[in-house]
C-alpha positions in Angstrom: -10.4 6.4 -20.6 -7.7 7.4 -18.3 -5.5 9.5 -20.5 -1.7 10.4 -20.6 0.2 14.6 -21.5 3.3 13.7 -22.7 6.2 14.5 -20.2 9.8 12.7 -20.4 11.5 13.4 -17.2 14.3 11.1 -15.3 13.4 8.4 -12.6 14.7 6.6 -10.0 14.3 3.0 -9.2 12.4 1.9 -6.2 13.6 0.7 -2.9 11.5 -1.1 -0.2 11.7 -0.5 3.6 10.4 -2.8 6.3 10.5 -1.1 10.1 8.7 -1.0 13.0 7.0 2.2 14.4 8.3 1.6 17.5 12.3 1.5 15.9 11.3 4.7 13.7 10.0 6.6 16.2 13.1 6.0 18.7 15.5 7.1 16.1 13.6 10.5 15.7 13.6 11.2 19.3 17.7 10.6 19.4 17.9 12.7 16.5 15.7 15.4 17.4 18.5 17.8 19.7 16.3 20.6 19.6 13.5 19.7 22.4 12.9 16.0 21.8 9.7 16.1 20.7 8.8 13.4 18.2 5.4 15.4 16.3 7.9 19.0 15.8 10.3 16.9 13.6 7.2 15.0 11.9 5.7 18.9 11.5 1.7 19.2 12.0 1.3 16.6 14.7 2.1 14.0 11.9 3.3 10.5 13.7 5.3 7.4 11.2 2.5 5.0 10.4 2.5 2.2 12.6 1.5 -0.5 10.3 3.5 0.3 7.4 4.7 -2.9 6.2 6.6 -2.2 2.4 7.3 0.2 0.5 9.2 3.8 0.1 11.2 5.1 3.0 11.3 9.0 2.3 9.2 12.1 3.2 9.8 14.0 6.5 13.1 12.6 8.7 13.1 9.8 6.3 10.4 7.9 8.2 8.3 6.6 5.3 4.4 6.7 5.2 2.6 9.2 7.9 -0.4 9.5 9.7 -2.2 12.8 9.6 -3.9 13.8 13.1 -7.7 13.1 11.3 -6.1 9.8 10.7 -5.9 9.9 6.8 -2.7 8.4 5.7 0.0 10.7 3.5 2.3 9.0 1.3 4.9 11.4 -0.4 4.9 12.0 -3.8 7.8 10.0 -5.3 9.9 11.7 -7.9 9.1 12.5 -11.6 7.2 11.0 -13.6 6.4 8.2 -11.1 5.1 10.6 -8.4 3.1 12.8 -11.0 1.5 9.6 -12.6 0.6 8.4 -9.2 -1.4 11.5 -8.5 -2.6 11.7 -11.7 -4.2 7.9 -11.3 -6.1 8.7 -8.4 -7.2 12.1 -9.6 -8.6 10.6 -12.4 -10.0 7.4 -10.8 -11.7 9.6 -7.9 -13.1 12.9 -10.0 -16.3 14.0 -9.2 -16.8 14.2 -12.5 -15.9 11.1 -13.8 -18.3 9.1 -15.6 -16.1 5.7 -17.1 -17.6 3.0 -15.7 -14.8 1.1 -15.2 -13.2 3.8 -12.9 -15.8 4.0 -11.1 -15.7 0.3 -10.6 -12.3 0.4 -9.7 -13.0 2.9 -6.6 -14.3 0.1 -4.3 -11.0 -1.5 -4.5 -8.3 1.2 -3.9 -8.0 3.0 -0.4 -10.1 6.7 -1.0 -8.3 9.2 -2.0 -8.3 12.9 -0.4 -6.7 15.1 -2.5 -3.1 16.0 -1.5 -1.2 17.8 1.7 1.0 19.9 1.9 3.1 20.4 5.8 3.3 24.2 6.7 6.4 24.3 7.5 7.6 22.2 4.4 5.7 23.2 1.4 7.9 22.4 -1.2 6.9 18.6 0.4 3.4 17.0 -1.5 1.9 14.0 0.4 -1.0 11.8 -1.4 -4.0 12.0 1.0 -5.0 8.2 1.5 -7.9 6.4 3.4 -6.1 4.2 6.2 -7.9 1.0 5.3 -6.5 -0.4 8.6 -8.1 1.7 10.6 -11.5 -0.3 11.9 -9.3 -3.0 13.2 -8.2 -3.8 16.7 -5.0 -5.3 15.6 -5.0 -5.4 11.7 -2.7 -8.3 10.1 -1.1 -6.7 7.2 0.5 -8.5 4.2 1.9 -6.2 1.0 2.0 -8.4 -2.2 3.6 -7.3 -5.5 1.7 -9.0 -8.0 2.4 -9.6 -11.9 4.9 -11.4 -14.0 7.3 -8.6 -13.6 7.9 -5.6 -11.8 9.3 -3.1 -14.2 7.1 -1.1 -16.7 7.6 -1.6 -20.4 9.8 1.8 -21.0 12.5 0.5 -18.3 15.8 0.3 -19.7 17.4 -2.9 -19.9 19.7 -1.4 -16.7 16.3 -1.4 -14.7 15.1 -4.8 -16.0 18.0 -6.5 -15.0 18.1 -5.6 -11.7 14.3 -6.1 -10.8 14.6 -9.3 -12.6 17.7 -10.1 -10.1 16.2 -9.6 -6.8 13.1 -12.2 -7.7 14.3 -13.6 -10.8 10.5 -16.3 -10.3 8.4 -13.4 -10.8 7.6 -14.4 -14.1 7.0 -17.8 -13.1 5.2 -17.5 -9.7 3.5 -13.9 -10.3 3.4 -12.5 -6.7 6.1 -11.6 -4.3 5.7 -11.0 -0.7 6.9 -7.7 0.0 6.5 -7.5 3.7 4.2 -8.9 6.8 2.8 -7.9 10.0 1.0 -10.9 12.1 -0.5 -10.6 15.3 0.6 -14.1 18.1 -2.5 -14.2 20.6 -0.3 -16.1 23.0 2.2 -13.5 23.0 0.1 -10.3 22.3 3.6 -9.8 20.0 3.8 -8.7 16.0 5.7 -11.2 14.2 7.0 -9.4 10.9 8.5 -10.1 7.4 10.6 -8.2 5.2 11.4 -8.3 1.7 14.0 -10.4 2.3 11.9 -13.1 3.7 9.7 -12.8 0.6 12.7 -13.0 -2.2 13.4 -15.9 -0.3 10.6 -18.2 -1.1 10.6 -20.6 -3.7 8.0 -22.5 -5.9 8.0 -24.9 -3.5 7.9 -22.5 0.1 5.8 -20.2 -1.1 2.3 -21.8 0.1 4.2 -21.8 3.6 5.4 -18.1 3.5 1.7 -17.2 2.6 0.5 -20.0 5.1 2.4 -17.6 8.0 0.3 -14.9 7.2 -2.6 -16.3 8.4 -1.1 -18.1 11.6 -1.8 -16.7 14.6 0.7 -18.9 16.9 -2.4 -21.0 17.8 -4.4 -21.9 14.8 -4.7 -21.2 10.7 -7.3 -18.4 10.8 -9.3 -20.3 8.2 -12.3 -17.9 7.5 -9.8 -14.8 7.3 -8.3 -16.7 3.9 -11.6 -17.5 2.8 -12.9 -13.5 3.1 -9.9 -12.3 1.5 -9.8 -15.1 -1.8 -13.7 -13.4 -2.0 -12.2 -10.4 -2.2 -9.6 -11.0 -4.5 -11.8 -12.5 -7.0 -13.8 -9.5 -7.0 -10.2 -7.8 -8.4 -10.1 -10.6 -10.7 -13.1 -10.0 -12.2 -12.6 -6.4 -12.7 -9.6 -7.3 -14.3 -11.0 -9.8 -16.9 -13.8 -7.1 -17.7 -11.1 -4.2 -18.5 -8.7 -3.2 -21.2 -7.5 -0.1 -21.0 -4.9 -0.2 -17.8 -1.8 -2.0 -17.5 -0.4 -2.3 -13.4 3.0 -3.0 -13.0 4.9 -3.1 -9.4 1.7 -2.7 -8.1 0.7 -4.7 -4.9 -2.6 -5.9 -3.0 -2.6 -4.9 0.5 -4.4 -7.9 2.4 -5.8 -7.2 6.1 -7.5 -9.4 8.2 -8.7 -9.0 12.4 -5.8 -10.2 14.5 -8.0 -10.0 17.6 -9.6 -13.4 19.0 -12.3 -10.9 20.4 -14.6 -8.7 18.3 -13.8 -4.6 18.5 -17.6 -4.0 19.9 -17.2 -4.5 23.6 -13.1 -5.4 23.5 -11.3 -3.9 26.4 -7.9 -5.4 25.0 -5.3 -3.3 25.2 -2.7 -2.7 21.4 0.1 -5.1 20.9 3.2 -3.6 22.9 5.0 -1.1 20.5 8.2 -2.5 21.8 7.6 -6.3 20.8 7.7 -6.5 17.5 10.1 -9.2 16.2 11.5 -8.7 12.6 12.6 -11.5 10.4 14.9 -10.7 7.4 17.9 -9.2 6.5 18.4 -5.8 6.9 17.8 -3.1 4.5 20.1 -2.1 2.2 20.6 0.4 -0.2 21.2 0.3 -3.9 22.5 2.6 -6.4 19.6 4.5 -8.0 19.5 4.1 -11.6 17.7 6.8 -13.7 15.8 5.9 -16.9 13.7 8.2 -19.5 9.8 7.3 -19.6 7.1 9.4 -21.1 3.2 9.2 -20.0 0.4 11.2 -20.8 -1.9 13.2 -18.1 -5.6 14.7 -18.9 -5.0 17.5 -16.0 -5.6 20.5 -16.7 -4.1 22.4 -14.0 -0.1 24.2 -15.1 1.5 21.9 -12.4 1.1 18.3 -11.0 2.4 19.4 -7.3 0.0 22.4 -6.9 -3.3 20.5 -7.1 -5.6 19.5 -4.2 -8.9 17.6 -4.9 -12.3 17.8 -3.4 -10.8 19.9 -0.9 -9.5 23.3 -0.7 -6.7 24.3 1.8 -6.9 26.4 4.7 -3.9 28.4 6.8 -2.6 25.8 8.2 -2.3 23.5 5.3 -4.9 20.9 6.1 -8.1 20.0 4.5 -10.7 22.6 4.8 -13.5 21.9 7.0 -13.0 21.0 11.0 -12.5 17.0 11.6 -15.8 16.4 12.8 -17.3 17.1 8.9 -14.1 14.9 8.0 -15.3 12.1 10.0 -17.9 10.7 8.7 -15.8 10.6 4.7 -12.6 9.7 6.1 -14.3 7.2 8.5 -12.4 8.4 11.9 -16.1 8.8 13.1 -17.5 5.4 12.2 -15.3 2.1 14.2 -17.0 -0.3 12.5 -18.6 -3.0 14.2 -17.4 -6.7 12.8 -20.4 -8.7 12.4 -17.8 -12.0 12.3 -14.4 -12.4 14.0 -12.2 -12.2 10.9 -13.3 -9.0 9.2 -10.6 -8.4 6.2 -9.7 -5.9 3.8 -8.1 -6.2 0.5 -7.1 -3.0 -1.5 -4.8 -2.4 -4.6 -1.7 -0.2 -3.6 1.3 1.6 -5.7 0.4 3.3 -8.8 3.1 5.0 -10.0 3.6 2.2 -13.4 0.3 2.5 -14.4 -0.2 3.2 -18.3 -2.9 3.1 -20.8 -3.5 0.3 -22.9 -6.0 -1.6 -25.3 -5.8 -5.3 -24.1 -6.3 -7.2 -20.9 -3.7 -7.0 -18.3 -2.2 -10.6 -18.8 0.5 -10.4 -16.2 -1.7 -9.1 -13.3 -4.5 -11.3 -13.8 -1.8 -14.1 -13.8 -0.4 -13.2 -11.0 -4.0 -12.7 -8.9 -4.9 -16.7 -10.3 -1.2 -18.0 -9.2 -2.0 -15.7 -5.4 -6.0 -17.6 -5.5 -4.9 -20.9 -6.3 -2.0 -21.2 -3.6 -4.3 -19.3 -1.0 -7.3 -22.1 -1.9 -4.5 -24.6 -1.6 -3.7 -23.2 2.1 -7.4 -24.1 3.1 -7.6 -27.5 1.2 -4.6 -28.5 3.5 
């Protein structure tokens, strides 16, 4: 059972971003007046994660999620209580001494967790160190789908509830929201992107078409990728149907499939040009943050959540102990997996700042999964 020690803290409203890596890098280059070195701005050789399609824009130079030189993903811890709550969740699910079968079964549905990381030049910032689930793909097509009938947790203020409902009033009925997607087009060797504003524009009659766009490569519908993703989502649904100890709010599924028409093995194709992305949707607008008082519990025994590294000791450079080669097998950097079929896929649960203990099934999340599955199955039938 995931336990929680009582804390009462302020929380800022969630924000979403949609930005291509090329635009982010351009902004960083213009803003670095000292020597124009993007890597120095981002510290320790980290760069903006090129495949981020949604999420929080924070961290070094306000770039959002970062990629570490060892291939892992760095997600800056959010302000309390959201950040500590998400870290507590990962810490307990991936604890070496975990004996909870439900949590052990859940691991396969999450990105692997490699503890926390602090940049040497900015030790006050703490990042979650996570697996890059897109790393084994040549041209990953990625979609972030928020799951559940509501995107606010039970402790949210009335103001927060109204704010979240107003963003997408159909969430209660549809049960999921497309937060962003990035789709490779094989005829033009370009990526087309859609942001959260596109997702919010979709209604009951257009949500299926919105999902269909994610699986269309400019020439054909990737039907087999749809089928494989359905199978993985069904596996996640089975986990939820078997557990009653956790409820997930404002959490997402990350859907990934291979956009290349050729297998990775032996492929000579170069990556899509970084400056050839087409973004569709409105510009990101900054809303005023609301503050809420939430309480949560944690069974972590260390004195402060910002001083904990899971599974790895930190060396003098602020990186996980051991050589990169030693970590290759664990992290996956040294193993570009060969695809046994054209449409290799991944489906992972992400974003756990609003996970709470419970003693009954998570009907809201299961409702969203079932509706998403139903819509994907309808796409195959058409």
